[in-house]
XYZ file of C-alpha atoms in Angstrom:
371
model
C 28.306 177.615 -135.949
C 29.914 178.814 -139.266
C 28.974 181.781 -140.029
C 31.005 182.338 -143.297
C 29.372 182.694 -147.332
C 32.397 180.797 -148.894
C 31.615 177.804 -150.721
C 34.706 174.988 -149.680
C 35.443 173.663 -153.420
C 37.687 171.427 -151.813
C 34.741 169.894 -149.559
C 32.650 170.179 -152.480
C 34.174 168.419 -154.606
C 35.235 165.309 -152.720
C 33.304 161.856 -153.946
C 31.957 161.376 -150.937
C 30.220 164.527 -150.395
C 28.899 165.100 -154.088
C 27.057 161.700 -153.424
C 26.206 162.609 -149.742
C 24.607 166.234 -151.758
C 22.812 163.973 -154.331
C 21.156 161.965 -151.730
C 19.703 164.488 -149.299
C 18.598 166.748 -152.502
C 17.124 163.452 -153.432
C 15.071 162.902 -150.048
C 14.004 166.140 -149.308
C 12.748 166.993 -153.267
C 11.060 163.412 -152.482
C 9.521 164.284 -148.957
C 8.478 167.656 -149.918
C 6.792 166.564 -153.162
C 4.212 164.252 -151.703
C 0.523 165.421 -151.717
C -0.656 166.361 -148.390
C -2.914 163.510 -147.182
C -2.250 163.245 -143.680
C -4.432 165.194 -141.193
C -1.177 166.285 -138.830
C -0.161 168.590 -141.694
C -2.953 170.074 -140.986
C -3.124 173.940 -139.590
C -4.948 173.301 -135.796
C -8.169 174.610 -135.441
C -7.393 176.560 -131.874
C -5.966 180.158 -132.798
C -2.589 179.947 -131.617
C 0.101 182.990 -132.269
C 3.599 182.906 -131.010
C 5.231 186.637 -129.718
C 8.606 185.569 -129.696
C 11.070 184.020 -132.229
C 11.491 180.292 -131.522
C 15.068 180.085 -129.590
C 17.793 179.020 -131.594
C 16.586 179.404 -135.121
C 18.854 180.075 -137.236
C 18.122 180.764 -141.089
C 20.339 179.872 -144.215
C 22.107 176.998 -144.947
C 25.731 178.892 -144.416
C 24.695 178.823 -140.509
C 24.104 175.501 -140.298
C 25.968 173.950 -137.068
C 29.564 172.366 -138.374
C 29.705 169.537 -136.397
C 31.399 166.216 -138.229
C 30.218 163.843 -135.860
C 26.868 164.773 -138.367
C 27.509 163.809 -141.638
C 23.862 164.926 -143.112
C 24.907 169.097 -141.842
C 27.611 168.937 -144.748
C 25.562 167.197 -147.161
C 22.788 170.195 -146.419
C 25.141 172.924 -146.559
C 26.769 171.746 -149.618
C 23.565 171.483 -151.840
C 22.311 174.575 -149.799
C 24.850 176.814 -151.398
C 25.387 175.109 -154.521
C 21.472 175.802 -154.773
C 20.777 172.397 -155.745
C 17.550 171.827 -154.028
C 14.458 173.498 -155.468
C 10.885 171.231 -155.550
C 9.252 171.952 -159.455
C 5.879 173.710 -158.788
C 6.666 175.232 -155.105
C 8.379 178.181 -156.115
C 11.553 179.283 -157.436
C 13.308 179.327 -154.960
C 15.445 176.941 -152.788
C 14.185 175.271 -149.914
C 14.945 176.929 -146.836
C 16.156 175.407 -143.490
C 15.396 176.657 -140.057
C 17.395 175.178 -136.810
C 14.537 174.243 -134.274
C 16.652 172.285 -132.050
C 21.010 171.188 -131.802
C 22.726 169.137 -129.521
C 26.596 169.459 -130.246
C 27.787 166.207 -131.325
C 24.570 164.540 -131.320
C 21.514 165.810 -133.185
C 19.962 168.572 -135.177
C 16.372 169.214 -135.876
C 15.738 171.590 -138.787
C 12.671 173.151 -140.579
C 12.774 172.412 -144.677
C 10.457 174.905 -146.383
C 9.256 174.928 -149.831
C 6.260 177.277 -150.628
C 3.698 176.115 -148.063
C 4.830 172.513 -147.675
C 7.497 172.310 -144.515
C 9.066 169.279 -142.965
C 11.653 168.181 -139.961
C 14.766 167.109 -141.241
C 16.818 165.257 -138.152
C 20.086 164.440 -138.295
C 22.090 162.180 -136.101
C 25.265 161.276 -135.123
C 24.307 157.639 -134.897
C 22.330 155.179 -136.598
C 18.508 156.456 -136.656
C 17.244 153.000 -137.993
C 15.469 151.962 -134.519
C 13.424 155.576 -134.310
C 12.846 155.063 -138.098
C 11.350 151.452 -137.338
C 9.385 153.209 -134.623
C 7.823 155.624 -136.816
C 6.730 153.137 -139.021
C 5.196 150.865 -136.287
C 3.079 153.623 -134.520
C 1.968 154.107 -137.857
C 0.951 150.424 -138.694
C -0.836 150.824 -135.210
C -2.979 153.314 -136.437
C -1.414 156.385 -135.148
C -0.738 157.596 -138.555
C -2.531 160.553 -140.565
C -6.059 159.661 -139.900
C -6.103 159.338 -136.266
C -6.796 161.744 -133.632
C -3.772 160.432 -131.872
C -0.961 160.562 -133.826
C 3.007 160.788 -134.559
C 4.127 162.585 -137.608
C 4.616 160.318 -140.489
C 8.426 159.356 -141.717
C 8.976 160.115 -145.427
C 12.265 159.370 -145.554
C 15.564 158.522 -144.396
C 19.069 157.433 -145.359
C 21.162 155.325 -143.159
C 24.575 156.889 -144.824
C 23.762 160.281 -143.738
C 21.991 159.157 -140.567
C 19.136 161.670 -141.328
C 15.419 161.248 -141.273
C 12.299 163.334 -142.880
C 9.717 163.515 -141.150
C 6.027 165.069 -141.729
C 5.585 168.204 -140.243
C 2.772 168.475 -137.401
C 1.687 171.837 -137.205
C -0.093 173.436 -133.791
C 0.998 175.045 -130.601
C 2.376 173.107 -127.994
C 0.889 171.742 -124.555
C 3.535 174.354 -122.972
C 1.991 176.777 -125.685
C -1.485 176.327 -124.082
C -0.493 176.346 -120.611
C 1.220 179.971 -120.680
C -1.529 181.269 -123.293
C -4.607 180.058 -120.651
C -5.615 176.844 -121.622
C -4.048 174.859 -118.813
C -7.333 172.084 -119.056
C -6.429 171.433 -122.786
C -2.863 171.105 -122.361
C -3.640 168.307 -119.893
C -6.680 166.983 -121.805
C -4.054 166.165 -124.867
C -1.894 164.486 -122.573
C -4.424 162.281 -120.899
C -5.474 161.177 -124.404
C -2.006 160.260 -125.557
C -1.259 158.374 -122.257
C -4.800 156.555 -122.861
C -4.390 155.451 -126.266
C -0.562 154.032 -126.414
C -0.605 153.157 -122.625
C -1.988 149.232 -124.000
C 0.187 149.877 -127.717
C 1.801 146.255 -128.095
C 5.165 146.869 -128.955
C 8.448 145.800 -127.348
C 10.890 148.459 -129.400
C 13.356 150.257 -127.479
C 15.769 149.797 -124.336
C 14.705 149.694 -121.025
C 13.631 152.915 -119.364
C 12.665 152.811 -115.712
C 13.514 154.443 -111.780
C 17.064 152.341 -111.847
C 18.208 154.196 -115.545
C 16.853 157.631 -113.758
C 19.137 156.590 -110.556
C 22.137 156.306 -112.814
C 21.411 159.697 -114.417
C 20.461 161.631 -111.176
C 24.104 161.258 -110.006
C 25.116 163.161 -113.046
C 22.364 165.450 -112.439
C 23.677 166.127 -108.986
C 27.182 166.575 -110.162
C 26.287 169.047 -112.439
C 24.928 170.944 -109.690
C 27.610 170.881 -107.529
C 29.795 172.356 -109.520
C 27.654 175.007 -110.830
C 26.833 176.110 -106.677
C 27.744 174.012 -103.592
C 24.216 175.063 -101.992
C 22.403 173.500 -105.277
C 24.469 170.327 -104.826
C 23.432 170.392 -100.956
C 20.048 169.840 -101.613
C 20.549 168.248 -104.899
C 22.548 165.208 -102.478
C 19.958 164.999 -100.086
C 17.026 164.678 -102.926
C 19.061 162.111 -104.623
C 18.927 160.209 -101.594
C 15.740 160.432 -100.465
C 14.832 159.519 -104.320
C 17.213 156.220 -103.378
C 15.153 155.373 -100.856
C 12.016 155.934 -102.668
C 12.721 154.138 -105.639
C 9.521 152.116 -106.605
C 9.248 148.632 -108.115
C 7.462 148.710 -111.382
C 5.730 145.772 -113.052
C 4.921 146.253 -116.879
C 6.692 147.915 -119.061
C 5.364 149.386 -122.248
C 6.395 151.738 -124.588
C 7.451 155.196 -123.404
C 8.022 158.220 -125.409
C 11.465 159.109 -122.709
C 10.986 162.960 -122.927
C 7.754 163.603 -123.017
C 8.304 167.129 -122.427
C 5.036 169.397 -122.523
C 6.699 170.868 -125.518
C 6.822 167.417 -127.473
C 3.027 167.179 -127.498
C 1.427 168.871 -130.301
C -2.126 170.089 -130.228
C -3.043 169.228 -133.756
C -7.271 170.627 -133.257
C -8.820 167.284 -133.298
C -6.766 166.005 -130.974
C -2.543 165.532 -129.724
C 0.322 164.715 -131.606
C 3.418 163.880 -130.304
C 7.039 164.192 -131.638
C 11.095 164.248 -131.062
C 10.717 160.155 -130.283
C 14.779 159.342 -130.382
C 14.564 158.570 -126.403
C 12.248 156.254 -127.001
C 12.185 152.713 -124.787
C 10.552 149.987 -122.320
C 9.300 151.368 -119.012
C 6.378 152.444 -116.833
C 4.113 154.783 -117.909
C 4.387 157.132 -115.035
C 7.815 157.756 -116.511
C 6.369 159.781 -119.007
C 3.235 161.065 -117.154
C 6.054 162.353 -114.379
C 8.299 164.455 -117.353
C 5.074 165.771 -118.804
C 4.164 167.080 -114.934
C 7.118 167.865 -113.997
C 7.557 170.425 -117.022
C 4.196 171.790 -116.688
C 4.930 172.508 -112.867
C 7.879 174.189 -113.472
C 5.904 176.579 -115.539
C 3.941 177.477 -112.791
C 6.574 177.110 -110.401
C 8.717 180.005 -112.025
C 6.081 182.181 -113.469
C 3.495 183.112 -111.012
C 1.071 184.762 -113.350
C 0.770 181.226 -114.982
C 0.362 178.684 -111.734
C -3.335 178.283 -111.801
C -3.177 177.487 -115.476
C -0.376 174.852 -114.737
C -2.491 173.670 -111.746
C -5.417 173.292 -114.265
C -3.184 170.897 -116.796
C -2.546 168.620 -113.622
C -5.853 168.799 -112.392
C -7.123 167.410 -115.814
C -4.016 165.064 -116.898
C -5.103 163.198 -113.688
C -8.633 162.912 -114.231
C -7.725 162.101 -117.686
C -5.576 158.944 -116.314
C -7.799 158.114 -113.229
C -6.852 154.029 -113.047
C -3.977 154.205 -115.191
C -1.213 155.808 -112.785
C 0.519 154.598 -109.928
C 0.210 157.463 -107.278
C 3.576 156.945 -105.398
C 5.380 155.944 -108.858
C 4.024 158.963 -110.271
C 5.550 161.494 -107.558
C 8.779 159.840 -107.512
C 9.146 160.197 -111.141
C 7.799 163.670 -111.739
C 10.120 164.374 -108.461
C 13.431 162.956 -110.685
C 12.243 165.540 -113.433
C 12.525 168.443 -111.456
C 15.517 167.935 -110.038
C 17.295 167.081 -113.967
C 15.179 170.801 -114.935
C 16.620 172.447 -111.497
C 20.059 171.284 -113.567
C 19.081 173.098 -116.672
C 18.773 176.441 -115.251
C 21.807 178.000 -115.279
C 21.974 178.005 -119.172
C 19.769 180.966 -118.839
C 21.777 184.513 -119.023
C 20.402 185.790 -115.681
C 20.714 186.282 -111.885
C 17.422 184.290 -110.986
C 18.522 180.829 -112.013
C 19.859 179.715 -108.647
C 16.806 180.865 -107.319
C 14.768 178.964 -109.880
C 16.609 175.949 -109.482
C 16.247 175.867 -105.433
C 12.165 176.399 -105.899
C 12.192 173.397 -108.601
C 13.989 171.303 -106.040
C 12.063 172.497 -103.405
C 9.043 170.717 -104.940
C 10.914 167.911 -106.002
C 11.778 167.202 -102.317
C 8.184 166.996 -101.574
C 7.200 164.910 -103.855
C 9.881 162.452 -103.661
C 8.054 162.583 -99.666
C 5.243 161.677 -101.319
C 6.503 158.571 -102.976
C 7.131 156.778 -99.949
């Protein structure tokens, strides 16, 4: 991340980047402008407050990631310090940009703020157009601001730049509720979303199903192995018993591809769900099996909050009763785990080899289970 004050006149200044500046000013003075109208800008109704800063924010333009593989970051940082975008009649100010989420050399998520209006700009370092078309389908399927089931709406984007706007969708997330004690919500929002788009009619998106897990688990194992040779011990023999286990699905519909307890959005009247760019064509216990298998870890790695994370289970699966394949759903909550287990060591502590054996611990059982 740069970290330095110092405006670059000789980035500045350079054709393409004084258009690149005019057209995200342009966008976001657009996006921010509109009227509220749609109901996922609006506050949820369930008090929700959140004791610790969201990881990874970072305030200011001048700390915006530099990545070039990202043409919208320079675009933002350039009109950021040059001041140049300010929305008449929401303050004085410029808008401000928070860093919710970055993937080096891939994506950034950021908060835009202007008074009280917010929304997520994304930027990508490749084309955006299919999650763009995406947005605007669910919406033309009645997911839009008047449903109880929703996706936030796009405002705006700009192939160029490879950047979208998006409406913001305010609320605390299903991993919110299930470590604040409201495990049977978290898993009542998720049962509704799986209920409502499980029958949606559209064919967007690449395939997404148990063989494209398969070719990522080997990676998953790799990872690993070289991170402990114990991990990658029973990292091998869950891979293979997942190889054996690998179901046969029948229809595919559309699939969110992370549908991370995080991702869904408890918007009062009912879930929204957001972060779509994994988007494809597979079974829908692909995404009932991420959202389990992150709401299990929670209780798997924080006591004090299992019987809430049994609770978001018990009532996701009630929710779905007739929708989910039993053995499909095991396997592929089973394949999350073990990708999670994989995750752990980014943490700064002593406990994440510990962590990652109990995750695959569980995901050896299950992937029992799917046989």
């Amino acid at each position: 991340m740069s970290s330095s004050n110092e405006t670059q006149p000789d980035r500045l200044n350079r054709p393409d980047l004084t258009r690149s500046t005019a057209l995200i000013t342009s966008l976001l003075v657009a996006s921010l402008s509109q009227p509220i109208i749609a109901k996922g800008e609006i506050k949820s109704s369930i008090p929700y407050v959140r004791k610790k800063a969201w990881p990874g924010v970072v305030k200011a333009t001048n700390d915006l990631p530099d990545d070039p593989a990202m043409p919208a970051l320079a675009a933002i940082r350039a009109a950021g310090l040059a001041g140049a975008i300010r929305v008449p009649g929401l303050g004085d100010g410029p808008v401000e940009f928070l860093l919710r989420g970055y993937t080096p050399g891939s994506r950034a998520t950021f908060e835009a703020r202007a008074g009280a209006r917010r929304v997520a700009v994304k930027a990508y370092a490749e084309d955006p157009a299919p999650e763009a078309a995406l947005y605007e389908a669910l919406a033309a399927a009645g997911l839009g601001g008047e449903s109880d089931v929703r996706v936030p709406p796009l405002l705006a984007w700009e192939r160029d730049l490879r950047v979208l706007v998006i409406g913001w969708l305010e609320g605390p997330t299903a991993r919110d509720l299930v470590r604040s004690g409201q495990g049977r919500r978290a898993g009542e929002l998720a049962a509704r979303w799986l209920q409502r788009t499980a029958s949606l009619p559209m064919k967007l998106g690449p395939p997404l199903g148990a063989t494209d897990v398969m070719d990522r688990v080997r990676t998953w194992v790799a990872a690993l192995t070289a991170s402990d040779p114990a991990l990658g011990t029973a990292a091998e023999a869950l891979a293979e018993s997942l190889a054996r286990t690998q179901p046969k699905e029948g229809i595919s519909r559309l699939v969110h591809g992370t549908l991370y307890a995080r991702h869904i959005i408890d918007l009062g009247d009912g879930p929204g769900v957001i972060d779509w760019q994994r988007f494809g064509q597979g079974p829908v216990e692909l995404d009932a099996g991420t959202f389990l298998g992150t709401v299990s870890r929670i209780g798997l790695l924080d006591k004090t909050r299992e019987t809430e994370a049994l609770q978001a289970e018990e009532t996701f699966l009630a929710g779905t009763a007739g929708l989910l394949d039993g053995r499909s759903l095991a396997w592929h909550q089973a394949a999350v785990l073990l990708r999670l287990a994989g995750k752990q060591n980014r943490r700064d502590d002593d406990r994440w080899r510990e962590r990652a054996h109990a995750l695959l611990r569980e995901a050896a059982l299950l992937a029992e289970a799917a046989r």
